[in-house]
Amino acid sequence: MEFNLKQRLIHHLMLNSGFCKELGLLEGKMGIAITFYLLSKETDNNTYECFAGDLLDEVLNKLNKRMPIGLKSGLSGIGWGVEYLIQNNFVEADSSDICIEINRSIMLSDIRRVSDDSFETGLQGLLHYILMHIKGCKIQKSKCPFDQTYLIELYHKIKSINNTDNEGMFCNVSTQYIEFIEKGIFEYVGEIDIAKNSLAEFDIKKIESYPLGLSNGLSSIIIN
């Protein structure tokens, strides 16, 4: 049996995922798990679903408080990934229970001292997770997972930044958060561009040099 290019990439990803040391959304096993859940839906292949479930279990079992809180390789990205899978019906679970330690670690960090407002490692990515998680809790009709003190401190932090940065993606997601706190308006849809590469850009001769994750890696190529 001769495999096409996409099938070769999928098999390479399956064989090499075990060697990936990163747990996070954009460069690690969380993103790879999402990739295989998407593949299972696309192909109706239960093997992909089982493989994705094993990766997800490994990620959740290896979470620790020393991880950064960013979206790229930290707790926010893993939490966002969990919510994505639940909200898109890949996994049946209570996100409040799964993400409880993630939320505790995030709330223990002093948001007032965070100076990074980027998507991958800073406030922008954190906001995506917080809004995604609140959305999930609203869907499941459970209470907000973040205490009021933390939400208000985050609000004041964002307001101080938003006053000087009125353009770009940070402004967009921060405005959604501000409107939620000030007016109770919640419009977050949970969509972020986490996969940017395409199969057309791939060079099979360089497959061993490609990272495995969603950030410019094989997972991104496969799901695009």
Coordinates of C-alpha atoms in Angstrom, one line a residue:
M1 CA 0.0 0.0 0.0
E2 CA 1.4 3.4 -1.0
F3 CA 0.7 6.3 1.2
N4 CA 0.0 9.8 -0.1
L5 CA 1.9 12.8 1.4
K6 CA -0.6 13.6 4.1
Q7 CA -0.8 10.0 5.3
R8 CA 3.1 9.9 5.4
L9 CA 3.0 13.0 7.6
I10 CA 0.4 11.6 9.9
H11 CA 2.4 8.4 10.4
H12 CA 5.6 10.4 11.0
L13 CA 3.7 12.5 13.6
M14 CA 2.3 9.4 15.4
L15 CA 5.7 7.7 15.5
N16 CA 7.6 10.8 16.8
S17 CA 5.0 12.4 19.2
G18 CA 6.3 10.2 22.0
F19 CA 9.7 12.0 21.8
C20 CA 8.2 15.4 22.1
K21 CA 9.1 16.9 25.5
E22 CA 6.9 19.9 25.3
L23 CA 3.3 19.7 26.7
G24 CA 1.9 23.0 25.4
L25 CA -0.6 24.1 22.8
L26 CA 1.6 25.6 20.1
E27 CA 4.7 23.5 20.3
G28 CA 3.8 20.4 22.3
K29 CA 1.5 17.5 22.9
M30 CA -1.6 19.5 23.6
G31 CA -1.6 20.8 20.0
I32 CA -0.8 17.4 18.6
A33 CA -3.7 15.9 20.5
I34 CA -6.0 18.5 19.0
T35 CA -4.6 17.6 15.6
F36 CA -5.5 13.9 16.0
Y37 CA -8.9 14.7 17.3
L38 CA -9.6 16.8 14.2
L39 CA -8.2 13.9 12.0
S40 CA -10.5 11.4 13.8
K41 CA -13.5 13.6 12.9
E42 CA -12.3 14.1 9.3
T43 CA -11.6 10.5 8.6
D44 CA -13.9 8.7 11.1
N45 CA -10.8 6.8 12.3
N46 CA -11.1 5.6 15.9
T47 CA -7.4 5.0 16.0
Y48 CA -6.7 8.7 15.8
E49 CA -9.2 9.4 18.5
C50 CA -7.6 6.9 20.9
F51 CA -4.2 8.2 20.1
A52 CA -5.4 11.8 20.8
G53 CA -6.9 10.7 24.1
D54 CA -3.7 9.1 25.2
L55 CA -1.8 12.3 24.4
L56 CA -4.3 14.4 26.3
D57 CA -4.1 12.2 29.4
E58 CA -0.3 12.5 29.3
V59 CA -0.5 16.3 29.1
L60 CA -3.0 16.5 32.0
N61 CA -1.0 14.1 34.2
K62 CA 2.2 16.0 33.7
L63 CA 0.9 19.5 34.5
N64 CA 2.9 21.3 37.2
K65 CA 2.8 24.6 38.9
R66 CA 6.3 25.5 37.6
M67 CA 5.1 25.8 34.1
P68 CA 4.7 29.3 32.6
I69 CA 1.2 30.7 32.2
G70 CA 1.5 31.6 28.5
L71 CA -0.5 30.3 25.6
K72 CA 2.4 29.0 23.6
S73 CA 3.9 26.5 26.0
G74 CA 2.2 27.1 29.3
L75 CA -0.9 26.6 31.4
S76 CA -3.1 29.0 29.5
G77 CA -2.6 27.1 26.2
I78 CA -3.3 23.7 27.8
G79 CA -6.4 25.1 29.4
W80 CA -7.6 26.7 26.1
G81 CA -7.0 23.4 24.4
V82 CA -9.1 21.5 26.9
E83 CA -12.0 24.0 26.5
Y84 CA -11.6 23.7 22.7
L85 CA -12.0 20.0 22.8
I86 CA -15.0 20.1 25.2
Q87 CA -16.8 22.9 23.4
N88 CA -16.4 21.1 20.0
N89 CA -17.6 17.8 21.4
F90 CA -14.4 15.9 21.1
V91 CA -14.3 15.2 24.8
E92 CA -17.1 14.9 27.4
A93 CA -15.8 16.4 30.7
D94 CA -16.3 19.2 33.2
S95 CA -13.7 21.8 32.4
S96 CA -14.0 23.4 35.8
D97 CA -12.7 20.1 37.3
I98 CA -10.0 19.5 34.7
C99 CA -8.6 23.0 34.8
I100 CA -8.8 23.7 38.6
E101 CA -5.1 23.5 39.2
I102 CA -4.4 25.6 36.0
N103 CA -6.7 28.3 37.4
R104 CA -5.2 28.2 40.8
S105 CA -1.7 28.6 39.4
I106 CA -2.8 31.5 37.1
M107 CA -4.5 33.3 40.0
L108 CA -1.5 33.0 42.2
S109 CA 0.6 35.0 39.7
D110 CA 0.6 38.7 40.3
I111 CA -1.1 40.0 37.2
R112 CA -0.2 43.6 38.1
R113 CA 3.5 42.9 37.4
V114 CA 3.0 41.2 34.0
S115 CA 4.7 43.4 31.4
D116 CA 4.3 41.0 28.4
D117 CA 1.1 41.7 26.4
S118 CA 1.9 39.2 23.6
F119 CA -0.2 36.4 22.2
E120 CA 2.2 33.6 22.7
T121 CA 3.6 34.3 26.2
G122 CA 1.7 37.3 27.7
L123 CA -1.6 38.8 28.5
Q124 CA -3.2 38.4 25.1
G125 CA -2.9 34.7 25.2
L126 CA -4.0 34.6 28.9
L127 CA -7.1 36.6 28.0
H128 CA -8.0 34.0 25.3
Y129 CA -7.8 31.3 27.8
I130 CA -9.8 33.1 30.5
L131 CA -12.6 34.1 28.1
M132 CA -12.6 30.6 26.6
H133 CA -12.9 29.0 30.0
I134 CA -15.6 31.4 31.2
K135 CA -17.5 30.6 27.9
G136 CA -17.2 26.9 28.7
C137 CA -18.5 27.4 32.2
K138 CA -21.5 29.4 30.9
I139 CA -22.3 26.5 28.5
Q140 CA -22.0 24.0 31.3
K141 CA -23.9 26.3 33.7
S142 CA -21.2 26.2 36.3
K143 CA -19.9 29.1 38.3
C144 CA -17.1 31.3 37.1
P145 CA -13.7 29.6 37.8
F146 CA -11.9 32.8 38.6
D147 CA -12.4 34.8 41.8
Q148 CA -13.6 38.4 41.7
T149 CA -10.4 39.8 43.0
Y150 CA -8.4 38.3 40.2
L151 CA -10.9 39.4 37.5
I152 CA -10.9 43.0 38.7
E153 CA -7.1 43.1 39.0
L154 CA -6.9 41.8 35.4
Y155 CA -9.4 44.4 34.3
H156 CA -7.4 47.3 35.7
K157 CA -4.2 45.9 34.2
I158 CA -5.9 45.6 30.8
K159 CA -7.4 49.1 31.0
S160 CA -4.0 50.6 31.7
I161 CA -2.6 48.9 28.5
N162 CA -5.7 49.4 26.4
N163 CA -5.5 53.2 26.9
T164 CA -2.2 53.3 25.0
D165 CA -2.7 50.4 22.5
N166 CA -5.9 51.0 20.6
E167 CA -5.1 48.8 17.6
G168 CA -4.4 45.2 16.9
M169 CA -5.3 41.8 18.2
F170 CA -4.6 42.6 21.8
C171 CA -7.1 45.5 21.7
N172 CA -9.8 43.2 20.2
V173 CA -9.6 40.5 22.9
S174 CA -9.1 43.0 25.7
T175 CA -12.2 45.0 24.6
Q176 CA -14.2 41.8 24.8
Y177 CA -13.0 41.3 28.4
I178 CA -13.6 44.9 29.4
E179 CA -17.2 44.8 28.1
F180 CA -17.8 41.5 30.0
I181 CA -16.6 43.1 33.2
E182 CA -18.3 46.5 32.7
K183 CA -21.5 45.6 31.0
G184 CA -21.9 41.9 31.4
I185 CA -21.7 41.5 27.6
F186 CA -20.0 38.2 26.6
E187 CA -19.2 37.8 22.9
Y188 CA -16.1 35.7 22.8
V189 CA -16.3 33.0 20.1
G190 CA -13.2 31.0 20.9
E191 CA -11.5 31.2 17.6
I192 CA -7.7 31.8 17.3
D193 CA -5.4 31.1 14.4
I194 CA -3.2 28.4 15.8
A195 CA -2.3 26.6 12.5
K196 CA -0.6 28.7 9.8
N197 CA 1.3 26.3 7.6
S198 CA -0.1 24.4 4.6
L199 CA 0.7 21.2 2.8
A200 CA 1.6 23.1 -0.3
E201 CA 4.6 24.7 1.6
F202 CA 6.0 21.3 2.8
D203 CA 9.2 19.8 1.6
I204 CA 9.1 16.0 2.3
K205 CA 12.9 15.9 2.0
K206 CA 13.2 18.0 5.1
I207 CA 10.6 16.1 7.2
E208 CA 13.1 15.3 10.0
S209 CA 13.9 18.9 10.5
Y210 CA 10.3 20.1 11.0
P211 CA 8.9 20.6 14.5
L212 CA 5.9 18.5 15.4
G213 CA 3.5 21.0 16.9
L214 CA 1.0 23.6 15.7
S215 CA 3.5 26.5 15.6
N216 CA 5.1 26.1 12.1
G217 CA 5.2 22.3 12.5
L218 CA 3.8 19.1 11.1
S219 CA 0.5 19.4 13.0
S220 CA -0.2 22.8 11.5
I221 CA 0.5 21.4 8.0
I222 CA -1.7 18.4 8.5
I223 CA -4.8 20.2 9.7
N224 CA -4.5 22.8 7.0

